[in-house]
Coordinates of C-alpha atoms in Angstrom, one line a residue:
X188 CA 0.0 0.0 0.0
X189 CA 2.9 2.2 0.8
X190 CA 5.7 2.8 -1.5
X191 CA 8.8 3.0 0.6
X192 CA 11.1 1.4 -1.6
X193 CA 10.6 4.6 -4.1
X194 CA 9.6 7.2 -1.8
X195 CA 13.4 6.2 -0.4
X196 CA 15.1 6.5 -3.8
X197 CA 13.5 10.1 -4.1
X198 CA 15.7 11.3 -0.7
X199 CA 18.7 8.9 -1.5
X200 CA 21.0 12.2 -1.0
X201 CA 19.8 12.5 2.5
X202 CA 20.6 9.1 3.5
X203 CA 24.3 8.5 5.5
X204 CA 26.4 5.2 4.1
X205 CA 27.7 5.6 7.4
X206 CA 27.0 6.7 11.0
X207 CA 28.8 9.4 11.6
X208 CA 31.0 7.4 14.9
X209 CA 31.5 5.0 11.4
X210 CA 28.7 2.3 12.0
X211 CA 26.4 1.6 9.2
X212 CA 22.7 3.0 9.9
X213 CA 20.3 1.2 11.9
X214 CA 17.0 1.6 9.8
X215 CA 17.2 0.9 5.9
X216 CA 16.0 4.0 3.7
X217 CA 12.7 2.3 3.1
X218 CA 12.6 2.0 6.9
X219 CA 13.0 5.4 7.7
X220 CA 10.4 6.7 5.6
X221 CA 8.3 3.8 7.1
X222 CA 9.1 5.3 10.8
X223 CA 7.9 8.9 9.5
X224 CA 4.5 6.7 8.5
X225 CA 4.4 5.2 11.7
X226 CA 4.4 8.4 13.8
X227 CA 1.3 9.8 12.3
X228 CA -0.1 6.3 12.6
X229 CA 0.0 5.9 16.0
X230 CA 0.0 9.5 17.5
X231 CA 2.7 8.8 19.8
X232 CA 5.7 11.0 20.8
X233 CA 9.4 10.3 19.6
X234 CA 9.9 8.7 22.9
X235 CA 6.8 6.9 22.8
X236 CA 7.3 5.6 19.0
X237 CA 11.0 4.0 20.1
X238 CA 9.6 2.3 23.2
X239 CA 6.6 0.7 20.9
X240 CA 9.2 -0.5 18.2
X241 CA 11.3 -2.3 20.7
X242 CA 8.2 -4.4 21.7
X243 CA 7.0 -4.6 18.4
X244 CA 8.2 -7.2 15.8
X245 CA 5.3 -6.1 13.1
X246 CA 6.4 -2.8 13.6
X247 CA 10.1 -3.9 13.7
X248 CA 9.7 -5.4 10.4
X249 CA 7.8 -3.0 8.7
X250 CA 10.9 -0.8 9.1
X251 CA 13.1 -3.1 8.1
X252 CA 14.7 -3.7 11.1
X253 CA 15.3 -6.2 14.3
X254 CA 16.3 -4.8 17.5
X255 CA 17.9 -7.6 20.0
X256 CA 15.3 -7.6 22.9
X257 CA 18.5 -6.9 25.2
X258 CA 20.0 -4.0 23.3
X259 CA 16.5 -1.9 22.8
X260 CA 17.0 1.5 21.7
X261 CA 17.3 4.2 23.9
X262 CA 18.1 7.8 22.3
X263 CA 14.4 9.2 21.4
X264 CA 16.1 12.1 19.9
X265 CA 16.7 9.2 16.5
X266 CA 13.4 10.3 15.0
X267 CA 13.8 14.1 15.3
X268 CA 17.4 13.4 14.1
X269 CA 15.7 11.2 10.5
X270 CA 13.0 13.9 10.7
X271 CA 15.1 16.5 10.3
X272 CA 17.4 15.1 7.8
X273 CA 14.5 13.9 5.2
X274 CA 12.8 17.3 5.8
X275 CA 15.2 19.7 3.9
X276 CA 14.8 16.8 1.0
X277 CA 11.1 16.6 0.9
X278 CA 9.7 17.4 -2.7
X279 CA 5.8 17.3 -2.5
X280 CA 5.1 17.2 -6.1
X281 CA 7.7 14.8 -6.5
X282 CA 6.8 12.1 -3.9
X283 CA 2.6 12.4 -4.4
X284 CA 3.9 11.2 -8.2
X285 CA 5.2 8.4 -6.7
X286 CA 2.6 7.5 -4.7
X287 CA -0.3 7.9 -6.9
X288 CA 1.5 5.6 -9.4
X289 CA 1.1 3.1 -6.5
X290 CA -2.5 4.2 -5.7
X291 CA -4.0 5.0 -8.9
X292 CA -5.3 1.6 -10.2
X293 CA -7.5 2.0 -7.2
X294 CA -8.7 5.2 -7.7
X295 CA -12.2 6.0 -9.8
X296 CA -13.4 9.4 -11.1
X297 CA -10.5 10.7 -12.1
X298 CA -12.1 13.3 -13.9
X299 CA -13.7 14.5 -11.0
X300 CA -11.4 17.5 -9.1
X301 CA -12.6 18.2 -5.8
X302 CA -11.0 21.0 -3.7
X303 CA -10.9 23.0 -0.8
X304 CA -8.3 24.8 1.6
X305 CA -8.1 24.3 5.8
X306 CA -5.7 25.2 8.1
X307 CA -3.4 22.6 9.8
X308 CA -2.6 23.9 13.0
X309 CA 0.8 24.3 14.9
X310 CA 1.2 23.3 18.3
X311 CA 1.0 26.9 20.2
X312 CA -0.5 28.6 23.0
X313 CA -3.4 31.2 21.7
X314 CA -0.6 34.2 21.2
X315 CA -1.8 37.9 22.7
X316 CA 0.0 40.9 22.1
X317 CA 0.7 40.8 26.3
X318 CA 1.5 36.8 26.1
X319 CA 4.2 37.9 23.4
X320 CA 6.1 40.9 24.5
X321 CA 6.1 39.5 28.0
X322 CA 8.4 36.0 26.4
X323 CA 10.2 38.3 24.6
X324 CA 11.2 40.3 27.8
X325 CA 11.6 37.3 30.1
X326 CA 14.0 35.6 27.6
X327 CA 16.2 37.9 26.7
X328 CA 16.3 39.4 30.0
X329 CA 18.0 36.0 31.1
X330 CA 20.1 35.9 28.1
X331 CA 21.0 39.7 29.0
X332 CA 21.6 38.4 32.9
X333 CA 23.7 35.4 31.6
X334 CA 26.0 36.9 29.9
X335 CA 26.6 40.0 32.1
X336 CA 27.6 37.7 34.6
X337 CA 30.1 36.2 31.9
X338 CA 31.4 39.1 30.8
X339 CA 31.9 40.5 34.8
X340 CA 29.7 43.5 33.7
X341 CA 26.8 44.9 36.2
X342 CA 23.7 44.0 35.0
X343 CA 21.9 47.7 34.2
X344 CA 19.0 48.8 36.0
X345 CA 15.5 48.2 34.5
X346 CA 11.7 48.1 35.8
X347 CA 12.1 44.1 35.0
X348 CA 10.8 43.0 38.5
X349 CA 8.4 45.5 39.3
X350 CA 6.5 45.2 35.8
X351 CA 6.7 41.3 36.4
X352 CA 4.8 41.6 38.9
X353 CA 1.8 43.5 37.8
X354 CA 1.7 41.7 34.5
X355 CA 1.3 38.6 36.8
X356 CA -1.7 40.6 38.7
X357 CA -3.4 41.4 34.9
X358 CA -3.2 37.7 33.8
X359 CA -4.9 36.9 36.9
X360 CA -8.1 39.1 36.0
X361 CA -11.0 37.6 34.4
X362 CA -11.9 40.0 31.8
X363 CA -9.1 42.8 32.0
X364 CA -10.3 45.8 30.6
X365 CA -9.2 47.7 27.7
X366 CA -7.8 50.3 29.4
X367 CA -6.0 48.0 31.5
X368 CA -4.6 46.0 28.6
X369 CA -3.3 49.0 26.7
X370 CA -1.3 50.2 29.7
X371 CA 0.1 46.7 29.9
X372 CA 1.3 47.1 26.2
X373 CA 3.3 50.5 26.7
X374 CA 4.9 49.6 29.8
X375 CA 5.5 46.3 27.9
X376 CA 6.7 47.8 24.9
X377 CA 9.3 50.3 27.2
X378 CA 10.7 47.6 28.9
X379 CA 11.3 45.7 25.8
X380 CA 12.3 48.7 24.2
X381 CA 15.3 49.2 27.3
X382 CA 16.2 45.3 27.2
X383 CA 17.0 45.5 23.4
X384 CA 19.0 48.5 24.1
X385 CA 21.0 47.3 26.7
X386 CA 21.8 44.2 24.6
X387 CA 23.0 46.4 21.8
X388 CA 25.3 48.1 23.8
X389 CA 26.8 45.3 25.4
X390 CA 26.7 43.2 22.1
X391 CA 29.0 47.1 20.8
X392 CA 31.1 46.3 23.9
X393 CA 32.1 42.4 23.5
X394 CA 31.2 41.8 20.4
X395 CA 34.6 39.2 19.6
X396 CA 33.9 37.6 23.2
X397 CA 29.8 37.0 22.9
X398 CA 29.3 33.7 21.6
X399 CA 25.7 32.5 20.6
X400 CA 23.9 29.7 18.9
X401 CA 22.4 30.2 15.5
X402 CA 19.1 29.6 17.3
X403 CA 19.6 32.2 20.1
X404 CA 20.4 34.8 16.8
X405 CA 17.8 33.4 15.1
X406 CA 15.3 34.4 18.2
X407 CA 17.0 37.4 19.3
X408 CA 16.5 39.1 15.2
X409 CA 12.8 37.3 15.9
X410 CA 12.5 39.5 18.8
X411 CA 13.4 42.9 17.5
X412 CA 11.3 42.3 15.0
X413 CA 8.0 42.0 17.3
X414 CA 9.4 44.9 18.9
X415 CA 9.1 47.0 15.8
X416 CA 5.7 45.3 14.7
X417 CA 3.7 45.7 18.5
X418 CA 5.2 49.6 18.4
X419 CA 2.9 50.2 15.0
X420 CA 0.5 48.0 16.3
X421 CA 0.5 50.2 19.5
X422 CA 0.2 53.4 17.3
X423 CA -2.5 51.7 15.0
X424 CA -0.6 50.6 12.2
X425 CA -0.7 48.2 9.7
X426 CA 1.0 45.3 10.4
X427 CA 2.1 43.2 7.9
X428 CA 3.8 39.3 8.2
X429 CA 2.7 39.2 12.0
X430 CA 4.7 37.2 13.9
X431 CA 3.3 35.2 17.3
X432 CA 5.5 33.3 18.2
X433 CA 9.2 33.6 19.0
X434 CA 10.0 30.2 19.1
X435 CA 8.5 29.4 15.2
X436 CA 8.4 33.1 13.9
X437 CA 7.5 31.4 10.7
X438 CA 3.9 31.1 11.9
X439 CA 1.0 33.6 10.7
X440 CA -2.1 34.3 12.0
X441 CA -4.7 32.9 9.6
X442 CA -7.9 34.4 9.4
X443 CA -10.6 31.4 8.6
X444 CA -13.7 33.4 9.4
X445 CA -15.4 30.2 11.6
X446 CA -18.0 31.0 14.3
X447 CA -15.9 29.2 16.8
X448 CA -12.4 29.5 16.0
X449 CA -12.1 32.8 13.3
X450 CA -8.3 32.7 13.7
X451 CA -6.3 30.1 13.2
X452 CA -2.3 29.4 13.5
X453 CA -0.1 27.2 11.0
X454 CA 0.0 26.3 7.4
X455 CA -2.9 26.9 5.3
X456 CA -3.2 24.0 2.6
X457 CA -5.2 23.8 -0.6
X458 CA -5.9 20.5 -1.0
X459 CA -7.1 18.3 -3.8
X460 CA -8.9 15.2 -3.7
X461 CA -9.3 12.5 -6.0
X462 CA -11.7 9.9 -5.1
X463 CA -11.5 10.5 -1.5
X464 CA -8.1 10.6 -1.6
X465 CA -6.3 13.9 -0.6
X466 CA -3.1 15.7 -2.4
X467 CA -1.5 19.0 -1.3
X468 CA -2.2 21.0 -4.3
X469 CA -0.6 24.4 -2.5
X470 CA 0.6 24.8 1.3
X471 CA 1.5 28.5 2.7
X472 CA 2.5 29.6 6.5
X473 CA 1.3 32.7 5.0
X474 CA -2.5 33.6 4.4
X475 CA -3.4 33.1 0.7
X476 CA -6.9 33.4 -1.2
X477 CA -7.9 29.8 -2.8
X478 CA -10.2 31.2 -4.8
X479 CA -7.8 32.4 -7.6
X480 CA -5.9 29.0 -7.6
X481 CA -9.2 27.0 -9.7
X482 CA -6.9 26.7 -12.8
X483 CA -3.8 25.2 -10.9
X484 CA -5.6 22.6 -9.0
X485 CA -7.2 21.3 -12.7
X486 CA -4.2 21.5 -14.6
X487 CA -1.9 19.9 -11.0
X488 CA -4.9 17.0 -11.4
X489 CA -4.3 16.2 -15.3
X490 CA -0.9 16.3 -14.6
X491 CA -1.1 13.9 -11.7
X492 CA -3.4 11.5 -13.2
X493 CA -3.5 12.2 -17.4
X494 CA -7.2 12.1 -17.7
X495 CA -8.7 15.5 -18.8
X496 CA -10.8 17.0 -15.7
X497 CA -14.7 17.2 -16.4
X498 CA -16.3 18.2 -13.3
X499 CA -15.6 20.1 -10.3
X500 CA -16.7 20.5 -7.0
X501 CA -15.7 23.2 -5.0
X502 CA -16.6 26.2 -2.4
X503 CA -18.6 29.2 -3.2
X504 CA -14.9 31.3 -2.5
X505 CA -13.7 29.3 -5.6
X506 CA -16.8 30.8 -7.7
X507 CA -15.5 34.2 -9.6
X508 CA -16.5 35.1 -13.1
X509 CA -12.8 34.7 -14.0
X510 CA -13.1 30.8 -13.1
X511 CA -16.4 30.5 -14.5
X512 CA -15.0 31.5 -17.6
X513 CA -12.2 28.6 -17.2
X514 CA -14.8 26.3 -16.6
X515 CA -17.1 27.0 -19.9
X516 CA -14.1 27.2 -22.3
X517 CA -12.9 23.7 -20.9
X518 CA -16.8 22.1 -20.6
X519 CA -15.8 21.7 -17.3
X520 CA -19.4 21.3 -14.8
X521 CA -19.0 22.8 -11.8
X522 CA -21.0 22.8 -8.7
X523 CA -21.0 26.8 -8.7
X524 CA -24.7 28.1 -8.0
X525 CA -25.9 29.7 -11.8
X526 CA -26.0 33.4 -12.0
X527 CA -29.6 34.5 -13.3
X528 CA -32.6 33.0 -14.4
X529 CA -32.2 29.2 -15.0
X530 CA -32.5 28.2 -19.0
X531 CA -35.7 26.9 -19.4
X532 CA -34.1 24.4 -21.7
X533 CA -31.0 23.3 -19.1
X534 CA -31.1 19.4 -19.4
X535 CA -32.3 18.1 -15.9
X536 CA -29.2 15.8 -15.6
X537 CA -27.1 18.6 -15.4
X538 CA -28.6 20.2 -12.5
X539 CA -28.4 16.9 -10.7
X540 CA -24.6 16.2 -11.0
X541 CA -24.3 19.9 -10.0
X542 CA -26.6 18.5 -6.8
X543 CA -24.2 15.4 -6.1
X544 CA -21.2 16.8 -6.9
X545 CA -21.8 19.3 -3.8
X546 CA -23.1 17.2 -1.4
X547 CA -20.0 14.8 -2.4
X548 CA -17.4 18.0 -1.4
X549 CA -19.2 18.9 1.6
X550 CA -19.1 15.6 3.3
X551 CA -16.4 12.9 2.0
X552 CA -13.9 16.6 1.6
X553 CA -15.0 18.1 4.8
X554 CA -14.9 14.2 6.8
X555 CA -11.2 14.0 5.2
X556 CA -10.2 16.8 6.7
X557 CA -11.5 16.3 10.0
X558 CA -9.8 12.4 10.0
X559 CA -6.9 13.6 8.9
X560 CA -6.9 16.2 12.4
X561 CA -8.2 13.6 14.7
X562 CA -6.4 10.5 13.8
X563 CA -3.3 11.2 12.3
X564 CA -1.3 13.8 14.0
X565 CA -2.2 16.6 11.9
X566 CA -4.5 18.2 14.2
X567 CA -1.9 20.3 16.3
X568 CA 1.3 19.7 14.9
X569 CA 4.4 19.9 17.2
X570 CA 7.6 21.0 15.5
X571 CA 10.9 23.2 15.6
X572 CA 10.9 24.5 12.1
X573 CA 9.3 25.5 9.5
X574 CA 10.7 22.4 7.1
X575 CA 10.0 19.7 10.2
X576 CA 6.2 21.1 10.3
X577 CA 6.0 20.6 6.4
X578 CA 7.0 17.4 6.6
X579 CA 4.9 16.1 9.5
X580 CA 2.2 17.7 7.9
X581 CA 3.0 15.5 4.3
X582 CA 3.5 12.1 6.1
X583 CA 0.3 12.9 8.1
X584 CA -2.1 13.3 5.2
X585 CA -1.0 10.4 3.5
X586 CA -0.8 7.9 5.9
X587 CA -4.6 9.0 6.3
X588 CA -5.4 8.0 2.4
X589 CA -3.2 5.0 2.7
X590 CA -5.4 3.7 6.0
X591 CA -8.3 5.1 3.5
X592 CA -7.3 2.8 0.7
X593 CA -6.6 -0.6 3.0
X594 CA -10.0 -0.2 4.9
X595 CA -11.5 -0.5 1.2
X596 CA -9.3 -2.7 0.0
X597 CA -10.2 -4.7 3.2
X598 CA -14.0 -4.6 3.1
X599 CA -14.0 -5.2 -0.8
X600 CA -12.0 -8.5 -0.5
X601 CA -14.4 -9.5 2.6
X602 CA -17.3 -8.4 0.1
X603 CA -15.9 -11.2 -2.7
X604 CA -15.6 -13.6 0.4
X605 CA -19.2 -13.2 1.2
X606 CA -20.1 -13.7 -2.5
X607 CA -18.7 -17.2 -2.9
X608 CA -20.0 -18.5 0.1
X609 CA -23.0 -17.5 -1.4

């Protein structure tokens, strides 16, 4: 069902010969593609996904691997450390070729497109403009402390302990009101404003003898940066590219309009689906409009499958006079509610397969997504970077159409079972 064997030739220059202490690799290439599978699969952590595989001989084998029972694997850290080495190799278009050549012989409608765009969110805690400046001040604060200490410098004077200790009081309120909140942000914004400066000038002062990780330069440029965007947000400004989170400043704040959730964090992804089985058609961190991207997901489907699309089924966002247009020059029927009077002489069959091909987008397209959420890790996806979260986010909504395709597989052969007994 899964094509490991190819998937793995498609990242070959990723995989070591050797260990780097000079042993040879303990999973195969097939298997470590097989162990990103497996995490989606069973929604464990790292550590939780080693301690099942050293009990497990099915899962064992599936990656192509036998651990001796009295020498089980102990570093967790091995799946981050594959994770992060297929990640940078990961071509999407690339490896959904490969597995739709393994899938496609099981796959009907082909020249049906179905699409529609969700968010897959990150792992974060609901960002506020308070939440945010206040990490940026606590961290580097201790990074400012730290390396005063180093340096035998004094640290500098600052309202640090004093504004920790109201914006302790405010997060204990209820419902803070707006006046409150404001006065949180400038006294916020000051002390952030002094911390930044008195890292600058220490930074001027021992520059050659400061020496910091390319993910504490990473955070500190991440930091200045929210400092710039909260003081035009502060002023009513525009603010464009909005960061919320120090840690992943690759995140956006995406706008989905929901009664229950109308902002959401992590990549937006335009998905399409053939037969109920989901491809990543486009995937963003930033906020894009899916409604202009009609043409790419028809011409992304005829080049995935080589059968000429016919009929579409997609949201009312997708339904512009510029992709009606498309849609008439190519015959293409859509699912797109008819501007004006109906023809008195429309043929009833076409109304009909407008009819089914919505109800099919709103509830086999919709239920995918949710699955895909609940089930397979995709839901609230914890990563580092932006690269890790892309690739959690691929291996999660495939394993989701590969369980898809065995269930059916499954019941069909149990279907042809029935029939001969018959």
């Amino acid at each position: 069902m899964l094509p490991l064997k190819e998937m793995a030739e498609e990242l070959a220059s990723h995989f070591p010969k050797k260990h780097p202490q000079g042993n040879t690799p303990m999973f195969p290439p097939e298997g470590e593609v097989a162990l990103m599978f497996l995490k989606p699969y069973t929604g464990l952590s790292d550590d939780g996904l080693v301690e099942m595989l050293n009990g497990s001989l099915h899962m064992q084998m599936f990656c192509g691997v036998l651990i001796d029972p009295s020498r089980p694997i102990k570093d967790g850290k091995i799946v981050s450390a594959i994770r992060n080495r297929l990640a940078p190799a990961l071509d999407i278009v690339k490896q959904q070729g490969v597995l739709y050549g393994k899938w496609k012989s099981l796959l009907n409608d082909k020249d049906l497109c179905m699409s529609d765009a969700t968010c897959y969110e990150s792992h974060l805690r609901y960002p506020t403009d308070i939440k945010l400046m206040w990490e940026c001040c606590q961290w580097l604060h201790a990074l400012l402390h730290k390396i005063s200490r180093e340096m035998g410098e004094r640290l500098s004077r600052s309202k640090y302990n004093d504004i920790a200790k109201d914006r302790l009081a405010y997060a204990k309120q209820r419902k803070p009101k707006k006046s409150a909140t404001r006065r949180m942000q400038h006294r916020l914004l000051g002390l952030l404003g002094k911390i930044i400066s008195q890292w600058n000038s220490l930074c001027r002062q021992y520059a050659p003898l400061i020496s910091l990780t390319a993910e504490q330069q990473k955070r500190i440029m991440a930091i200045k940066e929210v400092y710039r965007q909260q003081t035009d947000h502060f002023n009513k400004k525009e603010v464009k590219h909005r960061i919320v989170s120090i840690d992943r400043p690759y995140i956006r704040p995406i706008v989905r309009g929901k009664e229950n959730k109308r902002v959401e964090f992590g990549a937006k992804v335009n998905n399409i689906q053939i037969d109920g089985i989901s491809f990543i058609e486009h995937h963003s961190f930033e906020a894009f409009n899916e409604g202009t991207r009609l043409k790419q997901c028809v011409e992304y489907q005829q080049s995935l499958t080589g059968v000429p699309v016919t009929r579409i089924g997609m949201d009312t966002i997708y339904a512009n006079n510029e992709n009606r247009k498309y849609c008439t020059e190519n015959s293409i029927t859509t699912n797109f509610v008819r501007k004006g009077p109906r023809p008195k002489d429309e043929p009833a069959e076409i109304s009909s397969a407008r009819r089914i091909i919505g109800n099919l987008r709103a509830t086999v397209m919709e239920g995918s997504f949710g699955n895909q959420k609940q089930h397979y890790g995709v839901g609230r996806i914890a990563a580092r970077n932006r690269r890790s979260e892309t690739l959690q986010l691929f291996f999660g909504i495939h394993m989701a159409n590969a369980a898809t395709l065995a269930a059916r597989q499954l019941a069909a052969e149990l279907k042809a079972k029935e029939k001969k007994r018959a």
